[in-house]
PDB file of C-alpha atoms and ligand atoms in Angstrom:
ATOM      1  CA  MET A  45      21.531 -19.288 -18.230  1.00  0.00           C
ATOM      2  CA  ALA A  46      21.899 -19.921 -14.491  1.00  0.00           C
ATOM      3  CA  ARG A  47      21.651 -16.178 -13.811  1.00  0.00           C
ATOM      4  CA  ALA A  48      18.088 -16.154 -15.158  1.00  0.00           C
ATOM      5  CA  HIS A  49      17.160 -18.486 -12.292  1.00  0.00           C
ATOM      6  CA  VAL A  50      17.907 -15.784  -9.729  1.00  0.00           C
ATOM      7  CA  THR A  51      16.123 -12.799 -11.278  1.00  0.00           C
ATOM      8  CA  PRO A  52      13.764 -11.467  -8.566  1.00  0.00           C
ATOM      9  CA  PRO A  53      10.187 -12.122  -9.805  1.00  0.00           C
ATOM     10  CA  THR A  54       7.105  -9.907  -9.377  1.00  0.00           C
ATOM     11  CA  VAL A  55       4.249 -11.142  -7.180  1.00  0.00           C
ATOM     12  CA  THR A  56       0.997 -11.977  -9.002  1.00  0.00           C
ATOM     13  CA  ARG A  57      -2.514 -12.469  -7.543  1.00  0.00           C
ATOM     14  CA  GLU A  58      -2.435 -16.187  -8.378  1.00  0.00           C
ATOM     15  CA  ASP A  59       0.790 -16.625  -6.388  1.00  0.00           C
ATOM     16  CA  ILE A  60      -0.880 -15.530  -3.132  1.00  0.00           C
ATOM     17  CA  HIS A  61      -2.590 -18.333  -1.200  1.00  0.00           C
ATOM     18  CA  THR A  62      -5.685 -17.159   0.601  1.00  0.00           C
ATOM     19  CA  ILE A  63      -6.437 -18.852   3.890  1.00  0.00           C
ATOM     20  CA  PRO A  64      -9.952 -18.667   5.345  1.00  0.00           C
ATOM     21  CA  ASP A  65      -9.328 -17.296   8.840  1.00  0.00           C
ATOM     22  CA  ASP A  66     -11.485 -15.212  11.155  1.00  0.00           C
ATOM     23  CA  GLY A  67      -8.440 -13.132  12.093  1.00  0.00           C
ATOM     24  CA  PHE A  68      -7.721 -12.091   8.525  1.00  0.00           C
ATOM     25  CA  THR A  69      -9.867  -8.964   8.348  1.00  0.00           C
ATOM     26  CA  ALA A  70      -9.203  -5.274   7.679  1.00  0.00           C
ATOM     27  CA  ARG A  71      -9.582  -4.533  11.414  1.00  0.00           C
ATOM     28  CA  ASN A  72      -6.430  -6.481  12.151  1.00  0.00           C
ATOM     29  CA  VAL A  73      -3.000  -5.089  11.393  1.00  0.00           C
ATOM     30  CA  CYS A  74       0.087  -6.954  10.256  1.00  0.00           C
ATOM     31  CA  LEU A  75       3.362  -5.081  10.685  1.00  0.00           C
ATOM     32  CA  VAL A  76       5.939  -6.188   8.108  1.00  0.00           C
ATOM     33  CA  THR A  77       9.577  -5.055   8.146  1.00  0.00           C
ATOM     34  CA  GLY A  78      11.772  -5.035   5.043  1.00  0.00           C
ATOM     35  CA  ALA A  79       8.565  -4.432   3.102  1.00  0.00           C
ATOM     36  CA  ALA A  80      10.209  -2.426   0.300  1.00  0.00           C
ATOM     37  CA  SER A  81      11.815  -5.415  -1.382  1.00  0.00           C
ATOM     38  CA  GLY A  82      12.105  -9.178  -1.792  1.00  0.00           C
ATOM     39  CA  ILE A  83      10.519 -11.365   0.896  1.00  0.00           C
ATOM     40  CA  GLY A  84       9.192  -8.413   2.942  1.00  0.00           C
ATOM     41  CA  ARG A  85       7.392  -6.908  -0.065  1.00  0.00           C
ATOM     42  CA  ALA A  86       5.903 -10.298  -0.944  1.00  0.00           C
ATOM     43  CA  THR A  87       4.798 -10.801   2.684  1.00  0.00           C
ATOM     44  CA  ALA A  88       3.106  -7.385   2.748  1.00  0.00           C
ATOM     45  CA  LEU A  89       1.294  -8.263  -0.490  1.00  0.00           C
ATOM     46  CA  ALA A  90       0.297 -11.733   0.766  1.00  0.00           C
ATOM     47  CA  ALA A  91      -1.063 -10.206   3.996  1.00  0.00           C
ATOM     48  CA  ALA A  92      -3.051  -7.651   1.970  1.00  0.00           C
ATOM     49  CA  GLY A  93      -4.217 -10.458  -0.339  1.00  0.00           C
ATOM     50  CA  ASN A  94      -5.588 -12.176   2.775  1.00  0.00           C
ATOM     51  CA  GLY A  95      -7.561  -9.078   3.754  1.00  0.00           C
ATOM     52  CA  LEU A  96      -5.329  -7.708   6.504  1.00  0.00           C
ATOM     53  CA  THR A  97      -4.393  -4.073   6.936  1.00  0.00           C
ATOM     54  CA  VAL A  98      -0.649  -3.935   6.445  1.00  0.00           C
ATOM     55  CA  ALA A  99       1.770  -1.577   8.172  1.00  0.00           C
ATOM     56  CA  ALA A 100       4.741  -1.745   5.824  1.00  0.00           C
ATOM     57  CA  THR A 101       8.053  -0.452   7.083  1.00  0.00           C
ATOM     58  CA  ASP A 102      11.504  -0.138   5.545  1.00  0.00           C
ATOM     59  CA  VAL A 103      14.330   2.369   5.323  1.00  0.00           C
ATOM     60  CA  ASP A 104      13.765   2.461   1.536  1.00  0.00           C
ATOM     61  CA  GLU A 105      10.833   4.832   1.109  1.00  0.00           C
ATOM     62  CA  ALA A 106      10.689   4.582  -2.699  1.00  0.00           C
ATOM     63  CA  GLY A 107      10.644   0.792  -2.420  1.00  0.00           C
ATOM     64  CA  LEU A 108       7.675   0.989  -0.030  1.00  0.00           C
ATOM     65  CA  GLU A 109       5.805   3.072  -2.622  1.00  0.00           C
ATOM     66  CA  GLY A 110       6.522   0.298  -5.137  1.00  0.00           C
ATOM     67  CA  THR A 111       4.931  -2.217  -2.751  1.00  0.00           C
ATOM     68  CA  ILE A 112       1.833  -0.023  -2.388  1.00  0.00           C
ATOM     69  CA  ASP A 113       1.641   0.426  -6.182  1.00  0.00           C
ATOM     70  CA  ARG A 114       1.709  -3.363  -6.592  1.00  0.00           C
ATOM     71  CA  ASP A 115      -1.081  -3.718  -3.976  1.00  0.00           C
ATOM     72  CA  GLU A 116      -3.177  -1.311  -6.015  1.00  0.00           C
ATOM     73  CA  GLU A 117      -2.317  -2.903  -9.385  1.00  0.00           C
ATOM     74  CA  LEU A 118      -3.364  -6.308  -8.060  1.00  0.00           C
ATOM     75  CA  ASP A 119      -6.458  -4.776  -6.454  1.00  0.00           C
ATOM     76  CA  LEU A 120      -5.853  -6.739  -3.252  1.00  0.00           C
ATOM     77  CA  GLU A 121      -8.452  -6.754  -0.493  1.00  0.00           C
ATOM     78  CA  GLY A 122      -6.278  -5.209   2.222  1.00  0.00           C
ATOM     79  CA  THR A 123      -4.613  -1.815   2.194  1.00  0.00           C
ATOM     80  CA  ILE A 124      -0.904  -1.255   2.733  1.00  0.00           C
ATOM     81  CA  GLU A 125       0.261   1.812   4.655  1.00  0.00           C
ATOM     82  CA  SER A 126       3.841   3.011   4.334  1.00  0.00           C
ATOM     83  CA  ILE A 127       5.748   3.737   7.560  1.00  0.00           C
ATOM     84  CA  PRO A 128       9.323   4.536   6.554  1.00  0.00           C
ATOM     85  CA  GLY A 129      11.970   4.122   9.263  1.00  0.00           C
ATOM     86  CA  ASP A 130      15.414   2.842  10.148  1.00  0.00           C
ATOM     87  CA  LEU A 131      15.333  -0.244  12.355  1.00  0.00           C
ATOM     88  CA  THR A 132      18.744   0.533  13.812  1.00  0.00           C
ATOM     89  CA  ASP A 133      17.160   3.591  15.459  1.00  0.00           C
ATOM     90  CA  ASP A 134      15.086   3.014  18.626  1.00  0.00           C
ATOM     91  CA  ALA A 135      13.030   6.191  18.190  1.00  0.00           C
ATOM     92  CA  ASP A 136      12.058   5.021  14.695  1.00  0.00           C
ATOM     93  CA  ILE A 137      11.076   1.588  16.025  1.00  0.00           C
ATOM     94  CA  GLU A 138       8.852   3.221  18.682  1.00  0.00           C
ATOM     95  CA  ARG A 139       7.203   5.469  16.063  1.00  0.00           C
ATOM     96  CA  ILE A 140       6.690   2.546  13.662  1.00  0.00           C
ATOM     97  CA  VAL A 141       4.849   0.432  16.262  1.00  0.00           C
ATOM     98  CA  GLU A 142       2.766   3.366  17.464  1.00  0.00           C
ATOM     99  CA  THR A 143       1.729   4.233  13.907  1.00  0.00           C
ATOM    100  CA  ALA A 144       0.951   0.592  13.085  1.00  0.00           C
ATOM    101  CA  ALA A 145      -1.175   0.292  16.240  1.00  0.00           C
ATOM    102  CA  GLY A 146      -3.108   3.383  15.143  1.00  0.00           C
ATOM    103  CA  LEU A 147      -4.284   1.568  12.003  1.00  0.00           C
ATOM    104  CA  GLY A 148      -6.419  -0.987  13.865  1.00  0.00           C
ATOM    105  CA  ASP A 149      -5.830  -4.021  16.108  1.00  0.00           C
ATOM    106  CA  LEU A 150      -2.134  -4.858  15.863  1.00  0.00           C
ATOM    107  CA  LYS A 151      -1.984  -8.673  15.867  1.00  0.00           C
ATOM    108  CA  TYR A 152       0.819  -9.860  13.626  1.00  0.00           C
ATOM    109  CA  LEU A 153       4.495  -8.926  13.295  1.00  0.00           C
ATOM    110  CA  ALA A 154       6.706 -10.219  10.467  1.00  0.00           C
ATOM    111  CA  ASN A 155      10.380  -9.496  11.140  1.00  0.00           C
ATOM    112  CA  VAL A 156      11.901  -9.714   7.680  1.00  0.00           C
ATOM    113  CA  ALA A 157      14.383  -6.843   7.169  1.00  0.00           C
ATOM    114  CA  GLY A 158      17.967  -7.969   6.802  1.00  0.00           C
ATOM    115  CA  MET A 159      21.292  -7.417   5.119  1.00  0.00           C
ATOM    116  CA  GLN A 160      24.390  -9.376   4.238  1.00  0.00           C
ATOM    117  CA  HIS A 161      28.125  -8.732   4.503  1.00  0.00           C
ATOM    118  CA  ILE A 162      30.797 -11.107   3.281  1.00  0.00           C
ATOM    119  CA  ASP A 163      34.243 -11.100   4.914  1.00  0.00           C
ATOM    120  CA  PRO A 164      36.324 -13.594   6.878  1.00  0.00           C
ATOM    121  CA  ILE A 165      36.249 -13.247  10.685  1.00  0.00           C
ATOM    122  CA  ASP A 166      39.739 -11.784  10.941  1.00  0.00           C
ATOM    123  CA  GLU A 167      38.773  -8.992   8.550  1.00  0.00           C
ATOM    124  CA  PHE A 168      35.116  -8.540   9.534  1.00  0.00           C
ATOM    125  CA  PRO A 169      34.409  -4.830  10.273  1.00  0.00           C
ATOM    126  CA  MET A 170      32.990  -4.597  13.810  1.00  0.00           C
ATOM    127  CA  GLU A 171      30.808  -1.597  12.951  1.00  0.00           C
ATOM    128  CA  THR A 172      29.168  -3.731  10.237  1.00  0.00           C
ATOM    129  CA  TYR A 173      28.736  -6.569  12.746  1.00  0.00           C
ATOM    130  CA  ASP A 174      27.043  -4.128  15.155  1.00  0.00           C
ATOM    131  CA  ARG A 175      24.763  -2.732  12.454  1.00  0.00           C
ATOM    132  CA  MET A 176      23.675  -6.216  11.335  1.00  0.00           C
ATOM    133  CA  HIS A 177      23.098  -7.267  14.931  1.00  0.00           C
ATOM    134  CA  ARG A 178      20.948  -4.180  15.561  1.00  0.00           C
ATOM    135  CA  LEU A 179      18.927  -4.716  12.395  1.00  0.00           C
ATOM    136  CA  MET A 180      18.527  -8.487  12.414  1.00  0.00           C
ATOM    137  CA  LEU A 181      18.412  -9.355  16.112  1.00  0.00           C
ATOM    138  CA  ARG A 182      17.911  -6.336  18.365  1.00  0.00           C
ATOM    139  CA  ALA A 183      15.191  -4.705  16.208  1.00  0.00           C
ATOM    140  CA  PRO A 184      13.098  -7.930  16.033  1.00  0.00           C
ATOM    141  CA  LEU A 185      13.280  -8.135  19.842  1.00  0.00           C
ATOM    142  CA  TYR A 186      12.438  -4.470  20.394  1.00  0.00           C
ATOM    143  CA  LEU A 187       9.584  -4.614  17.865  1.00  0.00           C
ATOM    144  CA  ALA A 188       8.197  -7.739  19.568  1.00  0.00           C
ATOM    145  CA  LYS A 189       8.560  -6.109  22.998  1.00  0.00           C
ATOM    146  CA  LEU A 190       6.527  -3.098  21.832  1.00  0.00           C
ATOM    147  CA  CYS A 191       3.951  -5.126  19.842  1.00  0.00           C
ATOM    148  CA  ILE A 192       3.136  -7.692  22.543  1.00  0.00           C
ATOM    149  CA  PRO A 193       1.183  -5.246  24.773  1.00  0.00           C
ATOM    150  CA  HIS A 194      -0.911  -4.327  21.697  1.00  0.00           C
ATOM    151  CA  PHE A 195      -1.551  -8.026  20.968  1.00  0.00           C
ATOM    152  CA  ARG A 196      -2.771  -8.404  24.565  1.00  0.00           C
ATOM    153  CA  GLU A 197      -5.121  -5.437  24.171  1.00  0.00           C
ATOM    154  CA  THR A 198      -7.041  -7.046  21.288  1.00  0.00           C
ATOM    155  CA  GLU A 199     -10.408  -8.726  21.856  1.00  0.00           C
ATOM    156  CA  ASP A 200      -9.039 -12.271  22.228  1.00  0.00           C
ATOM    157  CA  GLY A 201      -5.624 -11.185  23.543  1.00  0.00           C
ATOM    158  CA  GLU A 202      -3.876 -13.187  20.829  1.00  0.00           C
ATOM    159  CA  GLY A 203      -1.029 -12.269  18.502  1.00  0.00           C
ATOM    160  CA  CYS A 204       1.822 -13.795  16.578  1.00  0.00           C
ATOM    161  CA  VAL A 205       5.422 -12.951  15.667  1.00  0.00           C
ATOM    162  CA  GLY A 206       6.995 -14.501  12.562  1.00  0.00           C
ATOM    163  CA  ASN A 207      10.769 -14.183  12.226  1.00  0.00           C
ATOM    164  CA  MET A 208      12.686 -14.602   8.972  1.00  0.00           C
ATOM    165  CA  ALA A 209      15.615 -16.846   9.845  1.00  0.00           C
ATOM    166  CA  SER A 210      17.543 -18.900   7.273  1.00  0.00           C
ATOM    167  CA  ILE A 211      19.425 -22.126   6.757  1.00  0.00           C
ATOM    168  CA  HIS A 212      22.178 -19.974   8.256  1.00  0.00           C
ATOM    169  CA  GLY A 213      20.279 -20.303  11.538  1.00  0.00           C
ATOM    170  CA  HIS A 214      20.923 -24.075  11.360  1.00  0.00           C
ATOM    171  CA  TYR A 215      24.323 -24.440   9.816  1.00  0.00           C
ATOM    172  CA  VAL A 216      26.741 -21.899   8.460  1.00  0.00           C
ATOM    173  CA  THR A 217      28.773 -20.875   5.461  1.00  0.00           C
ATOM    174  CA  SER A 218      32.141 -19.192   5.751  1.00  0.00           C
ATOM    175  CA  ASP A 219      32.671 -15.423   5.566  1.00  0.00           C
ATOM    176  CA  LYS A 220      29.161 -14.583   6.866  1.00  0.00           C
ATOM    177  CA  VAL A 221      29.769 -14.500  10.607  1.00  0.00           C
ATOM    178  CA  ALA A 222      27.407 -11.626  11.447  1.00  0.00           C
ATOM    179  CA  TYR A 223      24.610 -13.150   9.386  1.00  0.00           C
ATOM    180  CA  ASN A 224      25.125 -16.620  10.879  1.00  0.00           C
ATOM    181  CA  VAL A 225      25.166 -15.331  14.457  1.00  0.00           C
ATOM    182  CA  SER A 226      22.080 -13.161  13.879  1.00  0.00           C
ATOM    183  CA  LYS A 227      20.062 -16.025  12.396  1.00  0.00           C
ATOM    184  CA  PHE A 228      20.993 -18.450  15.192  1.00  0.00           C
ATOM    185  CA  GLY A 229      19.994 -15.728  17.657  1.00  0.00           C
ATOM    186  CA  LEU A 230      16.705 -15.081  15.905  1.00  0.00           C
ATOM    187  CA  ARG A 231      15.683 -18.674  16.477  1.00  0.00           C
ATOM    188  CA  GLY A 232      16.482 -18.155  20.169  1.00  0.00           C
ATOM    189  CA  LEU A 233      14.320 -15.032  20.214  1.00  0.00           C
ATOM    190  CA  THR A 234      11.471 -16.968  18.561  1.00  0.00           C
ATOM    191  CA  GLN A 235      11.573 -19.647  21.247  1.00  0.00           C
ATOM    192  CA  SER A 236      11.823 -17.019  24.001  1.00  0.00           C
ATOM    193  CA  ILE A 237       8.653 -15.275  22.794  1.00  0.00           C
ATOM    194  CA  ALA A 238       6.887 -18.646  22.673  1.00  0.00           C
ATOM    195  CA  ALA A 239       8.094 -19.501  26.192  1.00  0.00           C
ATOM    196  CA  GLU A 240       6.433 -16.381  27.593  1.00  0.00           C
ATOM    197  CA  GLY A 241       3.358 -16.251  25.336  1.00  0.00           C
ATOM    198  CA  GLU A 242       1.209 -18.873  27.082  1.00  0.00           C
ATOM    199  CA  GLY A 243       0.016 -20.154  23.724  1.00  0.00           C
ATOM    200  CA  LEU A 244      -1.845 -16.899  23.129  1.00  0.00           C
ATOM    201  CA  ILE A 245       1.096 -14.973  21.810  1.00  0.00           C
ATOM    202  CA  ARG A 246       2.817 -17.370  19.454  1.00  0.00           C
ATOM    203  CA  ALA A 247       6.100 -17.096  17.584  1.00  0.00           C
ATOM    204  CA  PHE A 248       7.673 -19.035  14.758  1.00  0.00           C
ATOM    205  CA  SER A 249      10.633 -18.707  12.457  1.00  0.00           C
ATOM    206  CA  ILE A 250      11.092 -19.545   8.797  1.00  0.00           C
ATOM    207  CA  SER A 251      14.339 -20.986   7.508  1.00  0.00           C
ATOM    208  CA  THR A 252      14.785 -21.159   3.778  1.00  0.00           C
ATOM    209  CA  GLY A 253      17.684 -21.705   1.459  1.00  0.00           C
ATOM    210  CA  TYR A 254      18.386 -19.119  -1.186  1.00  0.00           C
ATOM    211  CA  VAL A 255      15.412 -17.099  -2.394  1.00  0.00           C
ATOM    212  CA  LYS A 256      15.314 -15.036  -5.603  1.00  0.00           C
ATOM    213  CA  THR A 257      15.705 -11.542  -4.123  1.00  0.00           C
ATOM    214  CA  PRO A 258      18.060  -8.581  -4.583  1.00  0.00           C
ATOM    215  CA  LEU A 259      19.922  -9.670  -1.394  1.00  0.00           C
ATOM    216  CA  VAL A 260      20.978 -12.840  -3.192  1.00  0.00           C
ATOM    217  CA  THR A 261      21.667 -11.399  -6.645  1.00  0.00           C
ATOM    218  CA  ALA A 262      23.804  -8.693  -5.002  1.00  0.00           C
ATOM    219  CA  GLN A 263      26.157 -11.246  -3.426  1.00  0.00           C
ATOM    220  CA  LEU A 264      26.771 -13.387  -6.517  1.00  0.00           C
ATOM    221  CA  GLU A 265      29.837 -11.524  -7.802  1.00  0.00           C
ATOM    222  CA  GLU A 266      31.422 -11.142  -4.363  1.00  0.00           C
ATOM    223  CA  THR A 267      30.949 -14.800  -3.439  1.00  0.00           C
ATOM    224  CA  ALA A 268      32.430 -15.811  -6.810  1.00  0.00           C
ATOM    225  CA  GLU A 269      35.447 -13.623  -6.182  1.00  0.00           C
ATOM    226  CA  GLN A 270      35.859 -14.767  -2.571  1.00  0.00           C
ATOM    227  CA  ARG A 271      35.789 -18.433  -3.563  1.00  0.00           C
ATOM    228  CA  GLY A 272      37.656 -18.074  -6.881  1.00  0.00           C
ATOM    229  CA  ILE A 273      34.810 -19.605  -8.924  1.00  0.00           C
ATOM    230  CA  SER A 274      32.373 -18.329 -11.576  1.00  0.00           C
ATOM    231  CA  VAL A 275      28.975 -16.770 -10.830  1.00  0.00           C
ATOM    232  CA  ASP A 276      27.244 -19.760 -12.438  1.00  0.00           C
ATOM    233  CA  GLU A 277      29.197 -22.074 -10.140  1.00  0.00           C
ATOM    234  CA  VAL A 278      28.074 -19.987  -7.140  1.00  0.00           C
ATOM    235  CA  ILE A 279      24.437 -20.574  -8.132  1.00  0.00           C
ATOM    236  CA  GLU A 280      24.754 -24.231  -9.089  1.00  0.00           C
ATOM    237  CA  ASP A 281      27.275 -25.436  -6.505  1.00  0.00           C
ATOM    238  CA  VAL A 282      27.141 -23.066  -3.512  1.00  0.00           C
ATOM    239  CA  MET A 283      23.488 -21.996  -3.510  1.00  0.00           C
ATOM    240  CA  LEU A 284      21.773 -25.109  -4.903  1.00  0.00           C
ATOM    241  CA  GLY A 285      24.527 -27.733  -4.690  1.00  0.00           C
ATOM    242  CA  GLN A 286      23.283 -29.461  -1.537  1.00  0.00           C
ATOM    243  CA  SER A 287      19.603 -28.920  -2.200  1.00  0.00           C
ATOM    244  CA  ARG A 288      17.526 -31.852  -3.515  1.00  0.00           C
ATOM    245  CA  VAL A 289      14.976 -29.422  -4.934  1.00  0.00           C
ATOM    246  CA  THR A 290      17.068 -27.738  -7.597  1.00  0.00           C
ATOM    247  CA  GLU A 291      14.863 -24.712  -8.046  1.00  0.00           C
ATOM    248  CA  MET A 292      15.318 -21.551  -6.032  1.00  0.00           C
ATOM    249  CA  MET A 293      12.368 -20.385  -3.909  1.00  0.00           C
ATOM    250  CA  GLU A 294      10.490 -17.224  -4.834  1.00  0.00           C
ATOM    251  CA  PRO A 295       9.728 -14.451  -2.320  1.00  0.00           C
ATOM    252  CA  VAL A 296       6.002 -15.203  -2.452  1.00  0.00           C
ATOM    253  CA  ASP A 297       6.628 -18.860  -1.505  1.00  0.00           C
ATOM    254  CA  VAL A 298       8.091 -17.525   1.744  1.00  0.00           C
ATOM    255  CA  ALA A 299       5.322 -14.921   2.122  1.00  0.00           C
ATOM    256  CA  ASN A 300       2.699 -17.669   1.972  1.00  0.00           C
ATOM    257  CA  LEU A 301       4.485 -19.430   4.854  1.00  0.00           C
ATOM    258  CA  PHE A 302       4.219 -16.287   7.009  1.00  0.00           C
ATOM    259  CA  LEU A 303       0.458 -16.230   6.450  1.00  0.00           C
ATOM    260  CA  LEU A 304       0.203 -19.952   7.184  1.00  0.00           C
ATOM    261  CA  GLY A 305       2.051 -19.411  10.473  1.00  0.00           C
ATOM    262  CA  PHE A 306      -0.149 -16.440  11.405  1.00  0.00           C
ATOM    263  CA  SER A 307      -3.377 -18.296  10.588  1.00  0.00           C
ATOM    264  CA  ASP A 308      -5.340 -20.782  12.632  1.00  0.00           C
ATOM    265  CA  LEU A 309      -3.553 -23.556  10.682  1.00  0.00           C
ATOM    266  CA  GLY A 310      -0.485 -22.505  12.657  1.00  0.00           C
ATOM    267  CA  ARG A 311      -2.097 -22.646  16.092  1.00  0.00           C
ATOM    268  CA  HIS A 312       0.252 -25.412  17.276  1.00  0.00           C
ATOM    269  CA  LEU A 313       3.279 -23.771  15.696  1.00  0.00           C
ATOM    270  CA  ASP A 314       4.835 -22.051  18.700  1.00  0.00           C
ATOM    271  CA  GLY A 315       8.577 -21.574  18.950  1.00  0.00           C
ATOM    272  CA  GLY A 316       9.044 -23.854  15.941  1.00  0.00           C
ATOM    273  CA  ASP A 317      10.961 -23.291  12.773  1.00  0.00           C
ATOM    274  CA  LEU A 318       9.566 -23.871   9.278  1.00  0.00           C
ATOM    275  CA  LEU A 319      12.600 -25.377   7.584  1.00  0.00           C
ATOM    276  CA  PHE A 320      11.797 -25.075   3.895  1.00  0.00           C
ATOM    277  CA  ASP A 321      15.199 -25.680   2.393  1.00  0.00           C
ATOM    278  CA  GLY A 322      14.597 -28.286  -0.295  1.00  0.00           C
ATOM    279  CA  GLY A 323      16.514 -30.875   1.739  1.00  0.00           C
ATOM    280  CA  MET A 324      19.651 -28.746   1.917  1.00  0.00           C
ATOM    281  CA  THR A 325      20.549 -29.095   5.600  1.00  0.00           C
ATOM    282  CA  LEU A 326      19.159 -32.536   6.496  1.00  0.00           C
ATOM    283  CA  THR A 327      20.308 -34.696   3.595  1.00  0.00           C
ATOM    284  CA  TYR A 328      23.685 -35.596   2.228  1.00  0.00           C
ATOM    285  CA  GLU A 329      24.868 -37.349  -0.900  1.00  0.00           C
TER     286      GLU A 329
HETATM  287  P1  LIG B 527      16.142  -7.642   0.293  1.00  0.00           P
HETATM  288  O1  LIG B 527      17.488  -7.015   0.227  1.00  0.00           O
HETATM  289  O2  LIG B 527      15.348  -7.788  -0.954  1.00  0.00           O
HETATM  290  O3  LIG B 527      15.257  -6.923   1.395  1.00  0.00           O
HETATM  291  C1  LIG B 527      15.762  -6.521   2.641  1.00  0.00           C
HETATM  292  C2  LIG B 527      15.074  -5.235   3.031  1.00  0.00           C
HETATM  293  O4  LIG B 527      15.541  -4.840   4.332  1.00  0.00           O
HETATM  294  C3  LIG B 527      15.349  -4.082   2.072  1.00  0.00           C
HETATM  295  O5  LIG B 527      14.157  -3.534   1.565  1.00  0.00           O
HETATM  296  C4  LIG B 527      16.120  -3.097   2.924  1.00  0.00           C
HETATM  297  O6  LIG B 527      15.908  -1.730   2.584  1.00  0.00           O
HETATM  298  C5  LIG B 527      15.615  -3.422   4.317  1.00  0.00           C
HETATM  299  N1  LIG B 527      16.522  -2.881   5.317  1.00  0.00           N
HETATM  300  C6  LIG B 527      17.878  -2.975   5.330  1.00  0.00           C
HETATM  301  N2  LIG B 527      18.383  -2.247   6.344  1.00  0.00           N
HETATM  302  C7  LIG B 527      17.329  -1.677   6.989  1.00  0.00           C
HETATM  303  C8  LIG B 527      17.213  -0.810   8.109  1.00  0.00           C
HETATM  304  N3  LIG B 527      18.292  -0.370   8.780  1.00  0.00           N
HETATM  305  N4  LIG B 527      15.974  -0.447   8.513  1.00  0.00           N
HETATM  306  C9  LIG B 527      14.881  -0.868   7.841  1.00  0.00           C
HETATM  307  N5  LIG B 527      14.933  -1.676   6.764  1.00  0.00           N
HETATM  308  C10 LIG B 527      16.140  -2.088   6.336  1.00  0.00           C
HETATM  309  O7  LIG B 527      16.411  -9.077   0.960  1.00  0.00           O
HETATM  310  P2  LIG B 527      15.525 -10.389   1.133  1.00  0.00           P
HETATM  311  O8  LIG B 527      16.262 -11.473   0.463  1.00  0.00           O
HETATM  312  O9  LIG B 527      14.107 -10.138   0.842  1.00  0.00           O
HETATM  313  O10 LIG B 527      15.745 -10.623   2.700  1.00  0.00           O
HETATM  314  C11 LIG B 527      14.738 -10.482   3.647  1.00  0.00           C
HETATM  315  C12 LIG B 527      15.066 -11.368   4.836  1.00  0.00           C
HETATM  316  O11 LIG B 527      15.093 -12.720   4.426  1.00  0.00           O
HETATM  317  C13 LIG B 527      16.421 -11.091   5.490  1.00  0.00           C
HETATM  318  O12 LIG B 527      16.286 -11.168   6.895  1.00  0.00           O
HETATM  319  C14 LIG B 527      17.280 -12.225   4.978  1.00  0.00           C
HETATM  320  O13 LIG B 527      18.305 -12.525   5.862  1.00  0.00           O
HETATM  321  C15 LIG B 527      16.258 -13.347   4.907  1.00  0.00           C
HETATM  322  N6  LIG B 527      16.609 -14.456   4.039  1.00  0.00           N
HETATM  323  C16 LIG B 527      16.828 -14.254   2.717  1.00  0.00           C
HETATM  324  C17 LIG B 527      17.151 -15.342   1.927  1.00  0.00           C
HETATM  325  C18 LIG B 527      17.415 -15.175   0.470  1.00  0.00           C
HETATM  326  O14 LIG B 527      17.956 -16.103  -0.119  1.00  0.00           O
HETATM  327  N7  LIG B 527      17.061 -14.072  -0.153  1.00  0.00           N
HETATM  328  C19 LIG B 527      17.223 -16.634   2.467  1.00  0.00           C
HETATM  329  C20 LIG B 527      16.977 -16.811   3.830  1.00  0.00           C
HETATM  330  C21 LIG B 527      16.672 -15.709   4.607  1.00  0.00           C
END
């Protein structure tokens, strides 16, 4: 029963909120990482649903095709272009930004790609730590570094970086040290971009609790084993136990927040974090 609550859903047209915004036109490009799956795919679709041209990147090329197929099935206003690449590789990052900038005026960057690894600190493989750091912290910085000059080149010189953080960027769970450290760091990166952006180049982060994506379903069994509890207990006690809203978020709920942050509604959101965690980190029974 509980398992059904974490089945990754498919994005529908009705799920995508459209925001009237002068910047949301086909001339403007939104680069989305992790766009082959989960939150990244939903963000690419929400950006296309808002009329933007989307540069969708991921290491999973077949998954990117699935995102483009969904764009076409839903007949969304914006087109999605696939730019496969590995974000742990600097040459790939450089090619991704160059290709995205060739599609129009690069104005928005959504850093979404991520991965998880569960092990206690004394057993945590350092090569896995390094890979996660490269993917979830260094790549967002390098992408931002390369995108910012393109933002400045646009007509109004404005642009925005949205970073996918997590409740793990606020407080931590055991056995996820690389993830915790990356998400805390990503909030620091967000504030650093804001500090230098003079209000023209904005940045924000999004921190959610557990969202129904393959990243979460993939860790159910391992977390159950690690903690010596059942999978249903992982969902009910570990993932939703401290949340007042006892329903897991869907990828498109997060995608809509990216578009809100990118839009004019987000013009005073600069360095801030959208903590959408159903009360998980700030309340206590
Ligand atoms: P997901 O596994 O569905 O998607 C992650 C994507 O990142 C995949 O498509 C994967 O191929 C891609 N990726 C992995 N390594 C890559 C690499 N080296 N280069 C390029 N792409 C790579 O996961 P998701 O749940 O959609 O997670 C997306 C982001 O949201 C992550 O940063 C995650 O930490 C964050 N997040 C997820 C949740 C959740 O509960 N699902 C909650 C808070 C934050």
